[in-house]
PDB file of C-alpha atoms and ligand atoms in Angstrom:
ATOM      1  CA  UNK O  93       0.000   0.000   0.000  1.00  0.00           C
ATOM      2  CA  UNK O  94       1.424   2.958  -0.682  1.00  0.00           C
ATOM      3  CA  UNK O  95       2.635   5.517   1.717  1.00  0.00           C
ATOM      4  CA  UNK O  96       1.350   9.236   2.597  1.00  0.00           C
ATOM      5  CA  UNK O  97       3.881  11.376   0.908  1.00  0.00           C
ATOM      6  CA  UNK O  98       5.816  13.347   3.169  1.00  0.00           C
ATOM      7  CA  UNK O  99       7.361  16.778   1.645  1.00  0.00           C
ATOM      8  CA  UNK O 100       9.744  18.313   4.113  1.00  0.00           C
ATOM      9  CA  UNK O 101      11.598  21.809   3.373  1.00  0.00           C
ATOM     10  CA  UNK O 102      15.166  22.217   4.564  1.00  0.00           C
ATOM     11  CA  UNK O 103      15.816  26.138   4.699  1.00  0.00           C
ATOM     12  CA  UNK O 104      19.215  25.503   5.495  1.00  0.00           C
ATOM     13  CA  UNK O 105      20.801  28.581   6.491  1.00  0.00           C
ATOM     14  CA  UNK O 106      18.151  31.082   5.684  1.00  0.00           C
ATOM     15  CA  UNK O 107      14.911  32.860   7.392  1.00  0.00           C
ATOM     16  CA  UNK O 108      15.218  35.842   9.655  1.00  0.00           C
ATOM     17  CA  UNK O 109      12.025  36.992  11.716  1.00  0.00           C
ATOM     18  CA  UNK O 110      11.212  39.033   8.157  1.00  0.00           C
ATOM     19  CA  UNK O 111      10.466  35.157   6.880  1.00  0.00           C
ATOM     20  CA  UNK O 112       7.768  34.201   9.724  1.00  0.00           C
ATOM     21  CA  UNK O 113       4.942  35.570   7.164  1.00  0.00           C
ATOM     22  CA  UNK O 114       6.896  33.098   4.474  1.00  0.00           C
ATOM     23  CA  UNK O 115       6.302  30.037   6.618  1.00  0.00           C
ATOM     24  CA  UNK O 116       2.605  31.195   7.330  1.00  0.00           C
ATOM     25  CA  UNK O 117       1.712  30.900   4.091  1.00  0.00           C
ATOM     26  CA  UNK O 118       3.569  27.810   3.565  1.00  0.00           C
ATOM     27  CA  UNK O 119       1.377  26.751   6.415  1.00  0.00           C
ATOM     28  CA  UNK O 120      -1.637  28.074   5.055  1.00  0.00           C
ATOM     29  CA  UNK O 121      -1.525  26.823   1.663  1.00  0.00           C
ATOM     30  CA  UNK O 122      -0.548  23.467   2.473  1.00  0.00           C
ATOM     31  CA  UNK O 123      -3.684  22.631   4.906  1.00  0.00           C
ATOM     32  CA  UNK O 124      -5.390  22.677   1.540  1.00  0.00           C
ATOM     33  CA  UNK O 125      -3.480  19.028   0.723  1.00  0.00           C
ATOM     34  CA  UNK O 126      -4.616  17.087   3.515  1.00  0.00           C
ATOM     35  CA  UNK O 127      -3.277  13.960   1.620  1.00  0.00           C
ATOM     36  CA  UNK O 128       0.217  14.815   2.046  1.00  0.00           C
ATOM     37  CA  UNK O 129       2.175  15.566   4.886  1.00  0.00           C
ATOM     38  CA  UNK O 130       4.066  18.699   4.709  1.00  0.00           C
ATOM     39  CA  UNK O 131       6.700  20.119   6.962  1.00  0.00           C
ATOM     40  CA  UNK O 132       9.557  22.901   7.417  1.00  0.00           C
ATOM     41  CA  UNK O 133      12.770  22.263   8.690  1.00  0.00           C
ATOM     42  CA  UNK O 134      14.445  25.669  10.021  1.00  0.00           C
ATOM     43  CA  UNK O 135      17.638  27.004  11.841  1.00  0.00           C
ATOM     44  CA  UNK O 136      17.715  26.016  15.166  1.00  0.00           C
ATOM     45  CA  UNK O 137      17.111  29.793  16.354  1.00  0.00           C
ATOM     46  CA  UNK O 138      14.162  29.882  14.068  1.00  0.00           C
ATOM     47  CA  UNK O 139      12.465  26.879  15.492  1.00  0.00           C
ATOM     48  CA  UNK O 140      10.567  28.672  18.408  1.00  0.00           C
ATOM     49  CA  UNK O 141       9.438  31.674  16.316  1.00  0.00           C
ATOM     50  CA  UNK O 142       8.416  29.589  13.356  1.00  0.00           C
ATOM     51  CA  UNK O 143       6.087  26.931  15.881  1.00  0.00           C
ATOM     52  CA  UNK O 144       4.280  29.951  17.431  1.00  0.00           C
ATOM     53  CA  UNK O 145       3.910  31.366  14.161  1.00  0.00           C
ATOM     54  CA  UNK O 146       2.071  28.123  12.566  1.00  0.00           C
ATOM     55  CA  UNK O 147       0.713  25.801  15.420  1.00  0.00           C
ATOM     56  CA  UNK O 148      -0.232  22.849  14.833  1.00  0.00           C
ATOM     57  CA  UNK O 149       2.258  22.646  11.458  1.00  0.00           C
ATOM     58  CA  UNK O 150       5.146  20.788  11.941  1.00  0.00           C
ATOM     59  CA  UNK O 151       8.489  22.889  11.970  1.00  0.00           C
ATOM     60  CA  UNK O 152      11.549  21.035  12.612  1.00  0.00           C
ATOM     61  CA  UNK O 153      15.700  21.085  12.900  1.00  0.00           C
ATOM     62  CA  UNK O 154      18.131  20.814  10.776  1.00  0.00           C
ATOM     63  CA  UNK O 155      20.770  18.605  13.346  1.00  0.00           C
ATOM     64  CA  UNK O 156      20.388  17.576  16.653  1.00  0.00           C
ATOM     65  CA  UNK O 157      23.474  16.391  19.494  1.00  0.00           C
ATOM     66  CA  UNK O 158      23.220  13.080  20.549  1.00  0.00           C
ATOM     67  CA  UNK O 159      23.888  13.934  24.033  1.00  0.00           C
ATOM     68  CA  UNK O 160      21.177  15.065  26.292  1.00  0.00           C
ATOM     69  CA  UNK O 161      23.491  18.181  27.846  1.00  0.00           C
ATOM     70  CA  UNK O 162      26.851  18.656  28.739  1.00  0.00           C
ATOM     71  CA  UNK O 163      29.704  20.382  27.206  1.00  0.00           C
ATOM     72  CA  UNK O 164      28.815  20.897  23.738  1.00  0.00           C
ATOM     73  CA  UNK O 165      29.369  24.725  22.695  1.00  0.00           C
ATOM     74  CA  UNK O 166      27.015  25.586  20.333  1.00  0.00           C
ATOM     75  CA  UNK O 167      24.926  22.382  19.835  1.00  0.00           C
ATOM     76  CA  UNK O 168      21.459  22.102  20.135  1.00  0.00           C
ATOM     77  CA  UNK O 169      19.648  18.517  22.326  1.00  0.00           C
ATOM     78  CA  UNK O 170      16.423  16.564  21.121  1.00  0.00           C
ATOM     79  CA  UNK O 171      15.206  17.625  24.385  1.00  0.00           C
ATOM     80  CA  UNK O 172      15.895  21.437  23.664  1.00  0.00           C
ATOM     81  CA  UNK O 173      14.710  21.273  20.354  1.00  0.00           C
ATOM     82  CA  UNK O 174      11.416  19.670  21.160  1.00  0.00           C
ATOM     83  CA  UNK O 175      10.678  22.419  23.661  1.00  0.00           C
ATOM     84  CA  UNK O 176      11.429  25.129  21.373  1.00  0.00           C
ATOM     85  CA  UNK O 177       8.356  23.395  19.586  1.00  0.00           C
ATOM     86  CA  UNK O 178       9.795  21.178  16.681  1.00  0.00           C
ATOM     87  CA  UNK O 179       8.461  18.092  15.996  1.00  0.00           C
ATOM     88  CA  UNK O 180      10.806  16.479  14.054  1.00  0.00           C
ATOM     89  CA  UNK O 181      14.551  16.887  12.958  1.00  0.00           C
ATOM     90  CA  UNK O 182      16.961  16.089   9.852  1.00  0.00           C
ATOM     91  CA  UNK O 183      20.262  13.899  10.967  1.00  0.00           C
ATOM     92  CA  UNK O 184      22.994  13.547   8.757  1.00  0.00           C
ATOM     93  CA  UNK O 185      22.911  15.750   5.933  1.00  0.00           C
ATOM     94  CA  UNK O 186      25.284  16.096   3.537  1.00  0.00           C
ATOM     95  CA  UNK O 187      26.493  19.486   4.355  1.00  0.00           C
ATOM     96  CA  UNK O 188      27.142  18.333   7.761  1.00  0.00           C
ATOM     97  CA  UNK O 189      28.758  14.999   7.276  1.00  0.00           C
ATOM     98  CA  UNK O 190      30.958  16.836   4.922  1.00  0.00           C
ATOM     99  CA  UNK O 191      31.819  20.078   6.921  1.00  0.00           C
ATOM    100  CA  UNK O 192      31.089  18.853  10.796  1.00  0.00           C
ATOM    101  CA  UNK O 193      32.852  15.848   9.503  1.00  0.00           C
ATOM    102  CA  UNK O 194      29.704  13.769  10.821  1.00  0.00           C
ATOM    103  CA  UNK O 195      30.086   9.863  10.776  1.00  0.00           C
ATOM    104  CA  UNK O 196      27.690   7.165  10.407  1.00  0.00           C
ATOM    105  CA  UNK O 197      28.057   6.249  14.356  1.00  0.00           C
ATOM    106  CA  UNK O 198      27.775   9.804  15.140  1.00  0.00           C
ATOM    107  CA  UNK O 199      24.291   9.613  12.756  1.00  0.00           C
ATOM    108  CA  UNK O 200      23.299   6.654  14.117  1.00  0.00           C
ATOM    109  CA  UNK O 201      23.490   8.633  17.867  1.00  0.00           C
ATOM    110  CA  UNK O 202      21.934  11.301  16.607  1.00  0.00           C
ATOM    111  CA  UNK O 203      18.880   9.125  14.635  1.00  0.00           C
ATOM    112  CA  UNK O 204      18.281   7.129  18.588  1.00  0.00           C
ATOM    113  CA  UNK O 205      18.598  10.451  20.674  1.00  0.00           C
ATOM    114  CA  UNK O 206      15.832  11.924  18.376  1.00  0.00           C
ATOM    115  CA  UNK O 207      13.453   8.968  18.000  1.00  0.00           C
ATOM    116  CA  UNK O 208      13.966   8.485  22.212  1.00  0.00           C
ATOM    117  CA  UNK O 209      12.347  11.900  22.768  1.00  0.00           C
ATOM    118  CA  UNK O 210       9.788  11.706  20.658  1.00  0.00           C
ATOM    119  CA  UNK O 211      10.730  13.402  17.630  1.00  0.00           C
ATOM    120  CA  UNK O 212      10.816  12.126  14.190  1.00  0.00           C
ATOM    121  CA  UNK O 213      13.932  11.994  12.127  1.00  0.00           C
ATOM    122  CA  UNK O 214      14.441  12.291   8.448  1.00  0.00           C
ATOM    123  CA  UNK O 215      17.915  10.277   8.043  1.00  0.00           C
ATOM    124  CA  UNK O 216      20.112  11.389   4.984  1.00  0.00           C
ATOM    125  CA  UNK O 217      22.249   9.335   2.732  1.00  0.00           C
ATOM    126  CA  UNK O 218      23.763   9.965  -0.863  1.00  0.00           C
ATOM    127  CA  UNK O 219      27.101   9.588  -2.867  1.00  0.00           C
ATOM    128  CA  UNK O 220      29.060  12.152  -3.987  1.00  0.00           C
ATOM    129  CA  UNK O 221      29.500  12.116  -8.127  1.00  0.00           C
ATOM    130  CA  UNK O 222      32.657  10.718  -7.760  1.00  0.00           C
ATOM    131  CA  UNK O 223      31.230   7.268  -6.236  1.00  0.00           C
ATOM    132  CA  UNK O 224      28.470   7.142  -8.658  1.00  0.00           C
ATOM    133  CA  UNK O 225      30.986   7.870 -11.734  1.00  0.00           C
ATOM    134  CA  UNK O 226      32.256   4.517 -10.630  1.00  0.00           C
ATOM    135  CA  UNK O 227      29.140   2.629 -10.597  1.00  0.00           C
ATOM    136  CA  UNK O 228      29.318   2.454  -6.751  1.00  0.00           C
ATOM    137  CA  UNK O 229      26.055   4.531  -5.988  1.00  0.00           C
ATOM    138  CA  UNK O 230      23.934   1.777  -4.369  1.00  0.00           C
ATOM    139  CA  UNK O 231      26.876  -0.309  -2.243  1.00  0.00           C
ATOM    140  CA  UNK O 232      27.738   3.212  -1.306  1.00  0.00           C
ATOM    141  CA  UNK O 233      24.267   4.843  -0.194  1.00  0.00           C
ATOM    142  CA  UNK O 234      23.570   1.368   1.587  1.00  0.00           C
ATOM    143  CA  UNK O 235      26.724   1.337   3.395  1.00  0.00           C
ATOM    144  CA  UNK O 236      26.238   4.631   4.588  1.00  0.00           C
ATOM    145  CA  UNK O 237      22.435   3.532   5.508  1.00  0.00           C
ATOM    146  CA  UNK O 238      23.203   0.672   7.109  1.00  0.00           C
ATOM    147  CA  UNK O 239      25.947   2.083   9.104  1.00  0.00           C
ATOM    148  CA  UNK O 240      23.330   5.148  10.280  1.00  0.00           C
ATOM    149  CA  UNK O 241      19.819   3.398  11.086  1.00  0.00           C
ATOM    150  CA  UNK O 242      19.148   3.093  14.498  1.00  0.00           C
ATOM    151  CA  UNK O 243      19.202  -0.259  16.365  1.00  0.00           C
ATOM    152  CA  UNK O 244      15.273   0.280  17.004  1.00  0.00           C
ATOM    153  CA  UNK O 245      12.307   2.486  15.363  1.00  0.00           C
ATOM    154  CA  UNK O 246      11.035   2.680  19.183  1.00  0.00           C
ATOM    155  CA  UNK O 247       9.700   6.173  20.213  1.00  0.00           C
ATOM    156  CA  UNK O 248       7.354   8.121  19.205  1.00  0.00           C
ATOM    157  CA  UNK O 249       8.989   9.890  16.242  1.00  0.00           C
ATOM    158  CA  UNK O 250       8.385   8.537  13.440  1.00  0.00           C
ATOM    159  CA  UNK O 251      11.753   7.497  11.101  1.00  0.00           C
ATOM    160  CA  UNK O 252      12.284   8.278   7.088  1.00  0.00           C
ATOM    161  CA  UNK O 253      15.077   8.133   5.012  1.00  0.00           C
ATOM    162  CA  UNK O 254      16.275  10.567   2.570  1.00  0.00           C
ATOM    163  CA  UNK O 255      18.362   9.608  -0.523  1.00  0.00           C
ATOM    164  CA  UNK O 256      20.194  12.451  -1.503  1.00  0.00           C
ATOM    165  CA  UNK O 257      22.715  12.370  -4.061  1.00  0.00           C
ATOM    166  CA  UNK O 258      25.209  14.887  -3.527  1.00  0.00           C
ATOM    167  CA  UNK O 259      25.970  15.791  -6.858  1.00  0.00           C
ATOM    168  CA  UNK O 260      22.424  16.468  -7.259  1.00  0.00           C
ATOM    169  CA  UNK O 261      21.813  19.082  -4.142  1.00  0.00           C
ATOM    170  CA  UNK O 262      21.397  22.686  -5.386  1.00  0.00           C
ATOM    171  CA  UNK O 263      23.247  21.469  -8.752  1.00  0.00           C
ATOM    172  CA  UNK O 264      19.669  21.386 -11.395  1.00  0.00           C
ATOM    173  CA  UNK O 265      21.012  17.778 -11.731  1.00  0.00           C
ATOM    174  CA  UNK O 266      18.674  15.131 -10.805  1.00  0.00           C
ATOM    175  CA  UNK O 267      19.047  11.331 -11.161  1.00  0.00           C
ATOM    176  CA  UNK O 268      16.947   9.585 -13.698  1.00  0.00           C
ATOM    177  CA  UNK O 269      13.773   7.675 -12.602  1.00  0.00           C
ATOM    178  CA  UNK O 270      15.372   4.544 -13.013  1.00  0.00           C
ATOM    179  CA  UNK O 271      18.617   5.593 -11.211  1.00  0.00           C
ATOM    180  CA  UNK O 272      16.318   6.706  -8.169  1.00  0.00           C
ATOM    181  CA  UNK O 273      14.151   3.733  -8.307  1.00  0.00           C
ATOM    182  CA  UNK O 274      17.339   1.556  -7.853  1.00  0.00           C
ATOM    183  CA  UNK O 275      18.546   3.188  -5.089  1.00  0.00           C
ATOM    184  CA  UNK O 276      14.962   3.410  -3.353  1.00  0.00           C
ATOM    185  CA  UNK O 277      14.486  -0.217  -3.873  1.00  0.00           C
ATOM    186  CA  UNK O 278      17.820  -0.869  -2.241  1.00  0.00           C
ATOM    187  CA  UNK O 279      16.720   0.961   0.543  1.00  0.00           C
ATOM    188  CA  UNK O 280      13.432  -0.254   1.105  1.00  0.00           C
ATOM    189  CA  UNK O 281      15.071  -4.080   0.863  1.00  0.00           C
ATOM    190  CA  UNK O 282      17.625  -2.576   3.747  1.00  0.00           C
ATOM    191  CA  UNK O 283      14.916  -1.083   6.197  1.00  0.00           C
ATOM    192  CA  UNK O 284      13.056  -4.593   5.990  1.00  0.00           C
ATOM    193  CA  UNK O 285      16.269  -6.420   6.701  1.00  0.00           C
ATOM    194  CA  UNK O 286      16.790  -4.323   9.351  1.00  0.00           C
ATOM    195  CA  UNK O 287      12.990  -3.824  11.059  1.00  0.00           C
ATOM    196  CA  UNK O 288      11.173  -6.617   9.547  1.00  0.00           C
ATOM    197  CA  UNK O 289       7.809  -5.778   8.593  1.00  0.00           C
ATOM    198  CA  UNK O 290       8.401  -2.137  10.311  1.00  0.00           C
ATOM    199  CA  UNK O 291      10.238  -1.365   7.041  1.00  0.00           C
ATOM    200  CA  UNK O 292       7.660  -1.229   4.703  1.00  0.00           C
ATOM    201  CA  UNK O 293       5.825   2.192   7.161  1.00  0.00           C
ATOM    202  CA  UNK O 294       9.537   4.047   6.778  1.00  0.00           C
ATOM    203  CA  UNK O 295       8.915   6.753   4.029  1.00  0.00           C
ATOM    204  CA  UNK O 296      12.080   7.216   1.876  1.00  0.00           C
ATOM    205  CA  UNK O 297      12.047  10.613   0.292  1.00  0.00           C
ATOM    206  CA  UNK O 298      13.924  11.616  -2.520  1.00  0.00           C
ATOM    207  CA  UNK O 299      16.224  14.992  -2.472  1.00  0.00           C
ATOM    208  CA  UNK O 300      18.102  16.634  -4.762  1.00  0.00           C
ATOM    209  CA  UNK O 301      17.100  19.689  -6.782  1.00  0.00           C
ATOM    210  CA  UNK O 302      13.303  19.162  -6.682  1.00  0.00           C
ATOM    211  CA  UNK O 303      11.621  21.574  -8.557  1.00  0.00           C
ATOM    212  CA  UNK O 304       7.711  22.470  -9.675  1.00  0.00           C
ATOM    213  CA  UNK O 305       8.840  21.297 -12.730  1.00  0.00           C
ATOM    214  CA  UNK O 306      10.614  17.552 -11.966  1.00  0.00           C
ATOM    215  CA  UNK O 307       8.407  16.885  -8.900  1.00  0.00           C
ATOM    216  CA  UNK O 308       5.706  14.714 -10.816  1.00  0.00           C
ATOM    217  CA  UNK O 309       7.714  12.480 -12.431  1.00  0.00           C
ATOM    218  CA  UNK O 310      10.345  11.716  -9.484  1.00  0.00           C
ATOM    219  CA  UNK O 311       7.177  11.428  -7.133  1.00  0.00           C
ATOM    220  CA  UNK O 312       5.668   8.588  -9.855  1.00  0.00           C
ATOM    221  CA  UNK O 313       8.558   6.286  -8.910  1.00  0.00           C
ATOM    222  CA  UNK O 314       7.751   3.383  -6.716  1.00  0.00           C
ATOM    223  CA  UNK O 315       9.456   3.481  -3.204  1.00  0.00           C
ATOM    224  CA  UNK O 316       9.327   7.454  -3.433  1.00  0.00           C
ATOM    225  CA  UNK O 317       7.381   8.605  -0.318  1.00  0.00           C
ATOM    226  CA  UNK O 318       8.238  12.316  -0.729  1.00  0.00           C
ATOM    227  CA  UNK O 319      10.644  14.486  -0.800  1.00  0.00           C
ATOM    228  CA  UNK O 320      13.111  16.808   0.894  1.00  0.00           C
ATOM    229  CA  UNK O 321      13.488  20.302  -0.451  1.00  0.00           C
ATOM    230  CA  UNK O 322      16.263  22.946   0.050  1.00  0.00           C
ATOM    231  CA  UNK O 323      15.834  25.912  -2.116  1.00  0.00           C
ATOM    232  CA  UNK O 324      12.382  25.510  -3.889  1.00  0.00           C
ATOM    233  CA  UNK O 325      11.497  25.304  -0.329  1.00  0.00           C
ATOM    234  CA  UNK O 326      11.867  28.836   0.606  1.00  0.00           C
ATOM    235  CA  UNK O 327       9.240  30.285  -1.413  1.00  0.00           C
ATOM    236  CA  UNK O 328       5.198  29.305  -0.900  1.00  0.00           C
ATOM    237  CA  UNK O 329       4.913  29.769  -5.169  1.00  0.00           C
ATOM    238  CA  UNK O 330       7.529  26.918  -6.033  1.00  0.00           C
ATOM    239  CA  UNK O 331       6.896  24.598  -2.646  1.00  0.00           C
ATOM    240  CA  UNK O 332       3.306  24.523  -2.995  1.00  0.00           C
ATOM    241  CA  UNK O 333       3.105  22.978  -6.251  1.00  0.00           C
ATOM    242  CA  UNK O 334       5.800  19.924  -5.323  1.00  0.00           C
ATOM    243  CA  UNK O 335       3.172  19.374  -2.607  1.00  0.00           C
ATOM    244  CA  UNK O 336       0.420  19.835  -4.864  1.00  0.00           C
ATOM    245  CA  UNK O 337       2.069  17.174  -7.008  1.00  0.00           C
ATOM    246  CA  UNK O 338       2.965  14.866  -3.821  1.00  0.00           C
ATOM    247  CA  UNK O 339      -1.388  15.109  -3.629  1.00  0.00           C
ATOM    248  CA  UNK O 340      -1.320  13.574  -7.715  1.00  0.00           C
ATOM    249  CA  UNK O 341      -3.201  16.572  -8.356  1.00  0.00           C
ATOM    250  CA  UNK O 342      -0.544  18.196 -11.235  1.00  0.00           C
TER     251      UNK O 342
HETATM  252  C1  PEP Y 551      18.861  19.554   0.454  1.00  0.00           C
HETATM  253  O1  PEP Y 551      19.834  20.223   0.732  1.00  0.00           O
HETATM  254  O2  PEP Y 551      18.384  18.767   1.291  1.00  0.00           O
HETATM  255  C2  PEP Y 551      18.299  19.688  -0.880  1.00  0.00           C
HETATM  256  C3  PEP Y 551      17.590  18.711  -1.349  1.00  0.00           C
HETATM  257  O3  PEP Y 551      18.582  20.856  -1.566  1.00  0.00           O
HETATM  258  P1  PEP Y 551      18.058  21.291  -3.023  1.00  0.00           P
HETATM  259  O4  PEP Y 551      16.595  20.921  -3.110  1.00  0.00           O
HETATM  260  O5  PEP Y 551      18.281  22.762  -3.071  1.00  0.00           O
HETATM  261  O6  PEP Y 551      18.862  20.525  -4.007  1.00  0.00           O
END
């Protein structure tokens, strides 16, 4: 059966309070597409502003510590996050693994701290262009999967997985269908390994320059259950379509 389609925006490092009215009519527009499940990921410092601003629509982080305090200048706990009012967070994005210098185990942590509190995660993996230029996309993405997943789906959160080639984000350049399907169908056969029939209810988004204009067609493979969105995100006029296609209806 297929999934509710799950499009989540990742605003990266952008939105200043000037944005809130941004995200309200992100809000606003997409309570019009019941079928889909639509959410914005935000800076950390945006989080609180951004929940008040929309309740009841789910805002989330970008990264979350795996520690529940301590010493960690700068850093920002599930705990913390969830009482600034997000409801869900992104772990292991590309950005970070390649300039924190994240690593799977550090994922992983990250993924079970999250899920523990009660928040859902959206877990990213993806090879660079290097890896797929030498036909290692799938071992690669899987490794990296495999390596991140938590040991349990237990909590309240709910988990997905984002496959997001690298060479892809903010490029134009998206994967064919068939290239996504492969890798989708990889992971899907990966989450059931790993949580039995659990797998099947994990929604596997797709990222990587998703646009008005591509959104259909990537959303028609199977094993797509959304997607997540960086820069078409940011504006109501190009996210709202994606979601409207996400509801079949362009
Ligand atoms: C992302 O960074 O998660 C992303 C998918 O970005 P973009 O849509 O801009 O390629």
């Amino acid at each position: 059966m297929a999934l509710k389609k799950l499009v989540a925006g990742n605003w990266k490092m952008h939105g200043l309070s000037s944005d809130l009215a941004e995200i309200q009519a992100i809000a606003d527009a997409s309570r019009q597409y019941p079928q889909v499940d639509v959410a914005l990921c935000v800076p950390a410092i945006m989080i609180e502003r951004a929940a008040r601003t929309v309740p009841g629509f789910p805002i989330g982080g970008q990264d979350v510590h795996y520690s529940e305090k301590g010493a960690h200048t700068g850093c920002t706990s599930a705990q913390m996050l969830l009482d600034a009012g997000a409801v869900l967070t992104i772990v292991g994005h590309s950005e970070r693994r390649d300039s924190q210098r994240e690593t799977d185990a550090e994922v992983k942590a990250k993924a079970e701290a999250a899920l523990s509190c009660g928040l859902s995660v959206i877990l990213c993996v993806g090879e660079s262009l290097e890896v797929r230029e030498q036909g290692k996309a799938v071992e690669t993405a899987i490794a990296q999967l495999d390596a991140s997943l938590p040991e349990t789906m237990e909590g309240e959160g709910e988990l997905a997985v984002a496959y997001e080639p690298i060479w892809a984000i903010g490029t134009g350049k998206v994967p064919t269908t068939s290239e996504i399907a492969e890798i989708h169908g990889a992971i899907r056969r990966c989450l059931l390994e790993r949580y039995g029939a659990g797998g099947e209810q994990v929604r596997i988004l797709y990222g990587g320059s998703v646009k008005p204009s591509n959104a259909a067609e990537i959303f028609s493979v199977e094993d797509v259950d959304g997607a997540l969105v960086g820069g078409a995100s940011l504006k109501t006029a190009d996210f709202i379509p994606i979601v409207e296609a996400a509801a079949g209806i362009s």
